[in-house]
Short mmCIF file of C-alpha atoms and ligand atoms in Angstrom, two decimals:
data_model
loop_
_atom_site.label_atom_id
_atom_site.label_comp_id
_atom_site.label_asym_id
_atom_site.label_seq_id
_atom_site.Cartn_x
_atom_site.Cartn_y
_atom_site.Cartn_z
CA UNK T 1 65.92 22.31 239.86
CA UNK T 2 69.54 22.28 238.65
CA UNK T 3 70.07 25.08 236.15
CA UNK T 4 71.70 23.73 232.96
CA UNK T 5 70.88 26.43 230.43
CA UNK T 6 70.36 30.17 230.89
CA UNK T 7 69.44 33.05 228.64
CA UNK T 8 71.05 36.41 229.43
CA UNK T 9 69.11 39.42 228.14
CA UNK T 10 71.34 42.42 227.36
CA UNK T 11 74.93 41.89 226.23
CA UNK T 12 76.36 45.07 227.78
CA UNK T 13 79.04 45.14 230.43
CA UNK T 14 76.91 43.24 232.97
CA UNK T 15 75.22 40.80 230.60
CA UNK T 16 78.48 39.77 228.96
CA UNK T 17 80.10 39.22 232.38
CA UNK T 18 77.09 37.21 233.58
CA UNK T 19 77.23 35.08 230.42
CA UNK T 20 80.97 34.55 230.89
CA UNK T 21 80.76 33.30 234.49
CA UNK T 22 77.93 30.91 233.64
CA UNK T 23 79.81 29.46 230.66
CA UNK T 24 82.92 29.10 232.85
CA UNK T 25 80.82 27.13 235.35
CA UNK T 26 79.78 24.65 232.63
CA UNK T 27 76.33 26.12 231.99
CA UNK T 28 74.98 26.60 228.45
CA UNK T 29 74.26 30.26 227.69
CA UNK T 30 72.23 32.21 225.17
CA UNK T 31 73.44 35.83 225.07
CA UNK T 32 70.66 38.04 223.75
CA UNK T 33 70.54 41.70 222.71
CA UNK T 34 68.36 43.90 220.51
CA UNK T 35 70.60 43.58 217.46
CA UNK T 36 73.50 41.53 216.18
CA UNK T 37 76.00 44.32 216.65
CA UNK T 38 75.21 44.59 220.38
CA UNK T 39 75.26 40.81 220.89
CA UNK T 40 78.58 40.62 219.05
CA UNK T 41 80.06 43.43 221.15
CA UNK T 42 79.23 41.49 224.33
CA UNK T 43 80.63 38.29 222.87
CA UNK T 44 83.90 40.05 221.95
CA UNK T 45 84.20 41.34 225.52
CA UNK T 46 84.04 37.72 226.73
CA UNK T 47 86.65 36.64 224.17
CA UNK T 48 88.96 39.43 225.34
CA UNK T 49 88.56 38.46 229.04
CA UNK T 50 89.17 34.78 228.33
CA UNK T 51 92.23 35.57 226.22
CA UNK T 52 93.65 37.47 229.21
CA UNK T 53 93.05 34.38 231.35
CA UNK T 54 94.97 32.30 228.79
CA UNK T 55 97.85 34.80 228.75
CA UNK T 56 98.02 34.60 232.54
CA UNK T 57 98.19 30.80 232.34
CA UNK T 58 94.94 30.31 234.28
CA UNK T 59 93.16 28.48 231.48
CA UNK T 60 94.37 26.83 228.27
CA UNK T 61 93.36 27.64 224.68
CA UNK T 62 91.34 24.40 224.78
CA UNK T 63 89.47 25.54 227.94
CA UNK T 64 88.78 28.86 226.24
CA UNK T 65 87.35 27.12 223.16
CA UNK T 66 85.13 24.89 225.34
CA UNK T 67 83.81 27.90 227.30
CA UNK T 68 83.16 29.90 224.12
CA UNK T 69 81.32 26.95 222.59
CA UNK T 70 78.80 27.09 225.42
CA UNK T 71 77.73 30.62 224.38
CA UNK T 72 75.22 31.18 221.60
CA UNK T 73 74.25 34.67 220.45
CA UNK T 74 70.63 35.70 219.90
CA UNK T 75 68.48 38.60 218.80
CA UNK T 76 65.25 36.60 219.11
CA UNK T 77 63.47 36.27 222.48
CA UNK T 78 61.96 32.96 221.25
CA UNK T 79 65.19 31.30 222.43
CA UNK T 80 63.78 31.67 225.96
CA UNK T 81 61.60 28.63 225.19
CA UNK T 82 64.62 26.45 225.60
CA UNK T 83 66.13 27.52 228.96
CA UNK T 84 65.78 26.77 232.69
CA UNK T 85 66.33 30.37 233.67
CA UNK T 86 66.45 33.86 232.16
CA UNK T 87 68.70 36.55 233.67
CA UNK T 88 67.73 39.99 232.45
CA UNK T 89 70.52 42.61 232.32
CA UNK T 90 69.05 45.17 229.92
CA UNK T 91 68.87 48.88 230.59
CA UNK T 92 67.82 50.08 234.11
CA UNK T 93 64.31 51.18 233.19
CA UNK T 94 61.09 49.79 234.66
CA UNK T 95 59.11 50.07 231.40
CA UNK T 96 61.76 48.14 229.47
CA UNK T 97 62.07 45.49 232.18
CA UNK T 98 58.30 45.09 232.68
CA UNK T 99 57.69 44.74 228.96
CA UNK T 100 60.54 42.20 228.62
CA UNK T 101 59.21 40.17 231.55
CA UNK T 102 55.65 40.20 230.17
CA UNK T 103 56.94 38.86 226.86
CA UNK T 104 59.32 36.33 228.44
CA UNK T 105 56.42 35.05 230.54
CA UNK T 106 54.56 34.05 227.38
CA UNK T 107 57.62 32.31 225.89
CA UNK T 108 59.57 30.63 228.70
CA UNK T 109 58.60 27.16 230.00
CA UNK T 110 56.13 27.17 232.88
CA UNK T 111 58.80 26.02 235.36
CA UNK T 112 61.50 28.47 234.17
CA UNK T 113 62.83 31.08 236.61
CA UNK T 114 62.90 34.72 235.49
CA UNK T 115 65.64 36.72 237.25
CA UNK T 116 66.61 40.37 236.94
CA UNK T 117 70.00 41.95 237.54
CA UNK T 118 68.35 45.31 238.27
CA UNK T 119 70.47 47.66 240.39
CA UNK T 120 67.61 49.24 242.30
CA UNK T 121 64.14 48.60 240.84
CA UNK T 122 61.39 46.72 242.65
CA UNK T 123 61.54 42.96 242.05
CA UNK T 124 57.87 42.79 243.09
CA UNK T 125 56.94 45.33 240.39
CA UNK T 126 58.90 43.50 237.68
CA UNK T 127 57.27 40.22 238.83
CA UNK T 128 53.81 41.78 238.57
CA UNK T 129 54.28 42.01 234.79
CA UNK T 130 54.19 38.19 234.65
CA UNK T 131 51.68 35.46 235.47
CA UNK T 132 54.36 33.71 237.58
CA UNK T 133 55.51 36.23 240.23
CA UNK T 134 56.50 33.30 242.47
CA UNK T 135 59.25 32.43 239.94
CA UNK T 136 60.67 35.95 239.62
CA UNK T 137 63.73 36.95 241.66
CA UNK T 138 66.50 39.55 241.82
CA UNK T 139 70.02 38.27 241.14
CA UNK T 140 72.19 41.37 241.43
CA UNK T 141 75.76 40.85 240.24
CA UNK T 142 78.51 43.42 240.80
CA UNK T 143 80.70 44.97 238.12
CA UNK T 144 83.09 43.59 236.86
CA UNK T 145 81.16 40.33 237.16
CA UNK T 146 84.10 37.94 236.60
CA UNK T 147 86.01 39.60 239.47
CA UNK T 148 83.48 40.62 242.14
CA UNK T 149 82.32 37.90 244.55
CA UNK T 150 79.01 39.36 245.73
CA UNK T 151 75.57 38.55 244.33
CA UNK T 152 72.65 40.19 246.14
CA UNK T 153 69.64 37.87 246.05
CA UNK T 154 66.31 39.65 246.37
CA UNK T 155 62.95 37.93 246.65
CA UNK T 156 59.84 39.63 245.38
CA UNK T 157 56.74 39.50 247.55
CA UNK T 158 55.68 36.17 246.03
CA UNK T 159 59.04 34.44 245.32
CA UNK T 160 58.98 30.83 246.56
CA UNK T 161 61.61 29.15 248.76
CA UNK T 162 62.35 26.68 245.94
CA UNK T 163 63.21 29.46 243.51
CA UNK T 164 65.30 31.25 246.14
CA UNK T 165 67.25 28.05 246.94
CA UNK T 166 67.83 27.26 243.24
CA UNK T 167 69.29 30.72 242.70
CA UNK T 168 71.48 30.56 245.83
CA UNK T 169 72.82 27.16 244.66
CA UNK T 170 73.48 28.65 241.21
CA UNK T 171 75.43 31.57 242.74
CA UNK T 172 77.62 29.05 244.63
CA UNK T 173 78.26 27.13 241.39
CA UNK T 174 79.50 30.42 239.89
CA UNK T 175 81.90 30.70 242.90
CA UNK T 176 80.04 33.79 244.10
CA UNK T 177 78.89 34.76 247.58
CA UNK T 178 75.11 35.21 247.69
CA UNK T 179 73.68 37.58 250.29
CA UNK T 180 69.92 37.79 250.76
CA UNK T 181 68.47 41.28 251.13
CA UNK T 182 64.91 42.61 251.08
CA UNK T 183 63.09 44.23 248.19
CA UNK T 184 63.44 47.97 248.83
CA UNK T 185 64.83 50.63 246.45
CA UNK T 186 68.54 50.06 245.79
CA UNK T 187 68.55 46.96 248.05
CA UNK T 188 71.65 47.28 250.29
CA UNK T 189 74.45 47.82 247.74
CA UNK T 190 73.09 50.83 245.89
CA UNK T 191 71.27 52.37 248.84
CA UNK T 192 74.70 52.87 250.38
CA UNK T 193 77.02 53.19 247.36
CA UNK T 194 75.00 55.49 245.10
CA UNK T 195 74.35 58.35 247.60
CA UNK T 196 78.13 58.39 248.17
CA UNK T 197 78.75 58.68 244.43
CA UNK T 198 76.02 61.35 244.13
CA UNK T 199 77.64 63.30 246.99
CA UNK T 200 81.01 63.06 245.25
CA UNK T 201 79.36 64.60 242.16
CA UNK T 202 77.85 67.39 244.32
CA UNK T 203 81.35 68.02 245.68
CA UNK T 204 82.57 68.71 242.14
CA UNK T 205 79.35 70.63 241.21
CA UNK T 206 79.80 72.98 244.19
CA UNK T 207 83.46 73.59 243.35
CA UNK T 208 84.84 71.98 246.49
CA UNK T 209 87.37 69.97 244.49
CA UNK T 210 88.19 68.60 241.06
CA UNK T 211 87.17 65.03 240.11
CA UNK T 212 90.85 64.03 240.38
CA UNK T 213 91.10 65.45 243.91
CA UNK T 214 87.83 63.83 245.07
CA UNK T 215 89.01 60.45 243.76
CA UNK T 216 92.47 60.84 245.28
CA UNK T 217 90.96 61.61 248.72
CA UNK T 218 88.77 58.50 248.65
CA UNK T 219 91.51 56.23 247.24
CA UNK T 220 94.39 57.34 249.46
CA UNK T 221 92.31 58.27 252.49
CA UNK T 222 89.72 55.51 252.57
CA UNK T 223 91.52 52.78 250.61
CA UNK T 224 88.74 52.53 248.01
CA UNK T 225 90.09 50.65 244.96
CA UNK T 226 88.61 53.33 242.66
CA UNK T 227 87.60 56.88 243.50
CA UNK T 228 83.81 57.48 243.38
CA UNK T 229 83.91 59.44 240.11
CA UNK T 230 86.07 56.84 238.37
CA UNK T 231 83.62 54.26 239.70
CA UNK T 232 80.63 56.28 238.44
CA UNK T 233 82.21 56.41 234.96
CA UNK T 234 82.86 52.67 235.21
CA UNK T 235 79.26 51.83 236.23
CA UNK T 236 77.78 54.19 233.60
CA UNK T 237 76.39 57.64 234.45
CA UNK T 238 72.99 56.73 232.94
CA UNK T 239 72.76 53.77 235.32
CA UNK T 240 73.85 55.97 238.26
CA UNK T 241 71.12 58.50 237.40
CA UNK T 242 68.42 55.80 237.03
CA UNK T 243 69.41 54.39 240.44
CA UNK T 244 69.28 57.80 242.15
CA UNK T 245 65.87 58.45 240.57
CA UNK T 246 64.61 55.11 241.88
CA UNK T 247 65.88 55.92 245.40
CA UNK T 248 64.41 59.44 245.24
CA UNK T 249 60.98 58.30 244.00
CA UNK T 250 60.90 55.16 246.14
CA UNK T 251 61.69 56.81 249.48
CA UNK T 252 60.23 60.25 248.66
CA UNK T 253 63.19 61.77 250.47
CA UNK T 254 65.15 64.68 248.96
CA UNK T 255 68.38 63.38 250.42
CA UNK T 256 68.40 61.12 247.34
CA UNK T 257 67.91 63.93 244.76
CA UNK T 258 70.27 63.34 241.82
CA UNK T 259 72.94 66.02 241.39
CA UNK T 260 72.11 68.38 238.46
CA UNK T 261 75.63 67.82 237.11
CA UNK T 262 74.90 64.09 236.81
CA UNK T 263 71.72 64.91 234.84
CA UNK T 264 73.64 67.30 232.59
CA UNK T 265 76.30 64.71 231.74
CA UNK T 266 73.68 62.09 230.93
CA UNK T 267 71.79 64.58 228.73
CA UNK T 268 75.06 65.30 226.91
CA UNK T 269 75.56 61.58 226.27
CA UNK T 270 78.61 61.59 228.53
CA UNK T 271 77.83 58.21 230.07
CA UNK T 272 81.34 57.41 231.30
CA UNK T 273 83.75 54.76 230.09
CA UNK T 274 81.26 53.11 227.73
CA UNK T 275 80.88 56.28 225.62
CA UNK T 276 84.48 57.47 226.04
CA UNK T 277 83.61 60.47 228.18
CA UNK T 278 82.21 61.13 231.65
CA UNK T 279 84.05 62.75 234.53
CA UNK T 280 87.17 61.63 232.66
CA UNK T 281 88.04 61.00 229.02
CA UNK T 282 88.86 57.47 227.84
N1 LIG U 1 86.38 42.38 233.40
C1 LIG U 1 87.02 41.27 233.82
N2 LIG U 1 88.10 41.30 234.61
C2 LIG U 1 88.58 42.49 234.96
C3 LIG U 1 87.98 43.70 234.55
C4 LIG U 1 86.83 43.60 233.74
N3 LIG U 1 86.17 44.69 233.31
N4 LIG U 1 88.69 44.74 235.06
C5 LIG U 1 89.69 44.20 235.79
N5 LIG U 1 89.63 42.85 235.73
C6 LIG U 1 90.53 41.90 236.40
C7 LIG U 1 91.93 42.00 235.87
O1 LIG U 1 92.12 41.12 234.78
C8 LIG U 1 92.75 41.56 237.07
O2 LIG U 1 92.73 40.16 237.15
P1 LIG U 1 93.90 39.33 237.82
O3 LIG U 1 94.04 39.78 239.23
O4 LIG U 1 93.38 37.98 237.70
O5 LIG U 1 95.10 39.62 237.02
C9 LIG U 1 91.96 42.07 238.27
O6 LIG U 1 90.64 42.29 237.78
C10 LIG U 1 92.54 43.34 238.81
O7 LIG U 1 92.59 44.27 237.74
P2 LIG U 1 93.72 45.37 237.56
O8 LIG U 1 94.99 44.89 238.20
O9 LIG U 1 93.76 45.75 236.12
O10 LIG U 1 93.14 46.64 238.27
P3 LIG U 1 92.70 46.85 239.76
O11 LIG U 1 93.57 46.15 240.74
O12 LIG U 1 92.52 48.31 239.86
O13 LIG U 1 91.26 46.16 239.85
C11 LIG U 1 88.93 46.41 239.82
C12 LIG U 1 90.22 46.50 239.00
C13 LIG U 1 88.71 44.97 240.27
C14 LIG U 1 87.81 46.83 238.88
C15 LIG U 1 89.06 47.34 241.07
O14 LIG U 1 89.45 48.63 240.65
C16 LIG U 1 87.80 47.43 241.87
O15 LIG U 1 87.49 46.58 242.68
N6 LIG U 1 87.04 48.54 241.66
C17 LIG U 1 85.77 48.75 242.35
C18 LIG U 1 84.70 47.93 241.66
C19 LIG U 1 83.37 48.10 242.34
O16 LIG U 1 83.18 48.80 243.30
N7 LIG U 1 82.40 47.41 241.76
C20 LIG U 1 81.02 47.53 242.21
C21 LIG U 1 80.35 48.57 241.34
S1 LIG U 1 78.69 48.84 241.86
C22 LIG U 1 77.85 47.58 241.18
O17 LIG U 1 78.34 46.76 240.48
C23 LIG U 1 76.38 47.53 241.51
C24 LIG U 1 75.48 48.38 240.70
O18 LIG U 1 74.30 48.00 240.62
C25 LIG U 1 75.88 49.66 240.10
P1 LIG U 2 74.88 48.55 229.35
O1 LIG U 2 74.41 49.86 228.88
O2 LIG U 2 76.34 48.24 229.32
O3 LIG U 2 74.14 47.36 228.55
C1 LIG U 2 72.78 47.26 228.41
C2 LIG U 2 72.52 46.36 227.21
O4 LIG U 2 71.11 46.04 227.18
C3 LIG U 2 72.85 47.03 225.88
O5 LIG U 2 73.67 46.18 225.11
C4 LIG U 2 71.49 47.23 225.22
O6 LIG U 2 71.51 47.13 223.81
C5 LIG U 2 70.69 46.09 225.85
N1 LIG U 2 69.25 46.29 225.81
C6 LIG U 2 68.53 47.42 226.02
N2 LIG U 2 67.23 47.19 225.89
C7 LIG U 2 67.09 45.87 225.61
C8 LIG U 2 65.99 45.03 225.34
N3 LIG U 2 64.74 45.49 225.35
N4 LIG U 2 66.23 43.73 225.08
C9 LIG U 2 67.48 43.23 225.06
N5 LIG U 2 68.58 44.00 225.31
C10 LIG U 2 68.38 45.29 225.57
O7 LIG U 2 74.30 48.38 230.83
P2 LIG U 2 74.89 47.50 232.03
O8 LIG U 2 75.83 48.34 232.81
O9 LIG U 2 75.31 46.19 231.52
O10 LIG U 2 73.58 47.36 232.93
C11 LIG U 2 72.60 46.40 232.64
C12 LIG U 2 71.72 46.17 233.88
O11 LIG U 2 72.55 45.73 234.96
C13 LIG U 2 70.98 47.41 234.39
O12 LIG U 2 69.75 47.03 234.92
C14 LIG U 2 71.92 47.92 235.46
O13 LIG U 2 71.30 48.70 236.42
C15 LIG U 2 72.39 46.61 236.06
N6 LIG U 2 73.66 46.68 236.77
C16 LIG U 2 74.66 47.49 236.31
C17 LIG U 2 75.87 47.53 236.98
C18 LIG U 2 76.99 48.39 236.51
O14 LIG U 2 77.94 48.60 237.25
N7 LIG U 2 76.96 48.92 235.31
C19 LIG U 2 76.08 46.72 238.11
C20 LIG U 2 75.03 45.87 238.54
C21 LIG U 2 73.83 45.87 237.85
#
């Protein structure tokens, strides 16, 4: 199947980026969120990114208008009836994702693919909420989506070769590099990245160094483009905590226990850049 129309569920930082790269690749997009305000926020993020591309002379105002015209906003899941593929990028919570997939399963066409951008959750478990587990797959984009080349592709236990190949072909059309990995907590990306971020938080928690010093060490010493605490704020501390909890529960190994300081910040609503405060103030 050639994907011509997608629905992106969740218009946050990932969903808006996913919608943008599809529209830029000539694919029709429905950008869905729980309310109009959230859908509009995601849409405005896309407008801002495209305007920057115009300023840099990479696209024209006409290109921008054509791309924008491919994106429709929605607050009604019924729009899923109309698409070849759904890409879910709502909050990192298994109950939310399972309930969305169960509902999407009753709405989307029988041949439609249901993909999730989950950072760490089991694709097989999400697929089990549907009557079509063979058409459910993980398509894990990296943040910021318009910039980062990688897409991890994760098959659930039942995902067919056809569905896998369609999604790999789609990733190439988006000018991304798909890498297939197996369905285990955190896949490859977050199994390696998130314990490093968690350890950076422990380093602050135990008074070894300030957030600024930790970030400076990793930027200047290891050539990371962002220090781990800046990156945690950028990802969202709620998402970081959900991922650590998934690793901890999934492997049953205390080496993945989330740092209490991370829990405290999330409880305080200090979720990083998106709420204006995390390890840094924005
Ligand atoms: N959306 C779109 N484009 C963006 C952007 C955003 N949020 N932020 C930056 N960019 C673009 C800029 O427009 C700029 O584009 P041009 O080169 O075309 O001009 C380019 O990215 C570089 O930006 P800057 O010069 O402003 O800043 P920078 O050189 O520091 O790069 C960065 C910014 C690309 C974000 C870089 O700091 C970086 O690579 N950081 C690490 C990102 C990372 O590790 N991402 C993975 C997170 S983990 C994940 O995604 C998985 C998960 O499940 C949690
Ligand atoms: P975010 O908080 O920026 O956005 C989430 C959006 O989902 C919000 O707009 C929210 O209103 C919406 N939402 C919540 N419940 C919903 C529902 N039932 N139906 C429709 N929309 C709903 O989060 P994000 O950073 O964009 O993350 C989204 C997903 O992508 C998560 O699963 C996350 O783990 C994953 N992810 C995040 C990153 C990252 O760096 N932040 C990277 C890769 C993958």
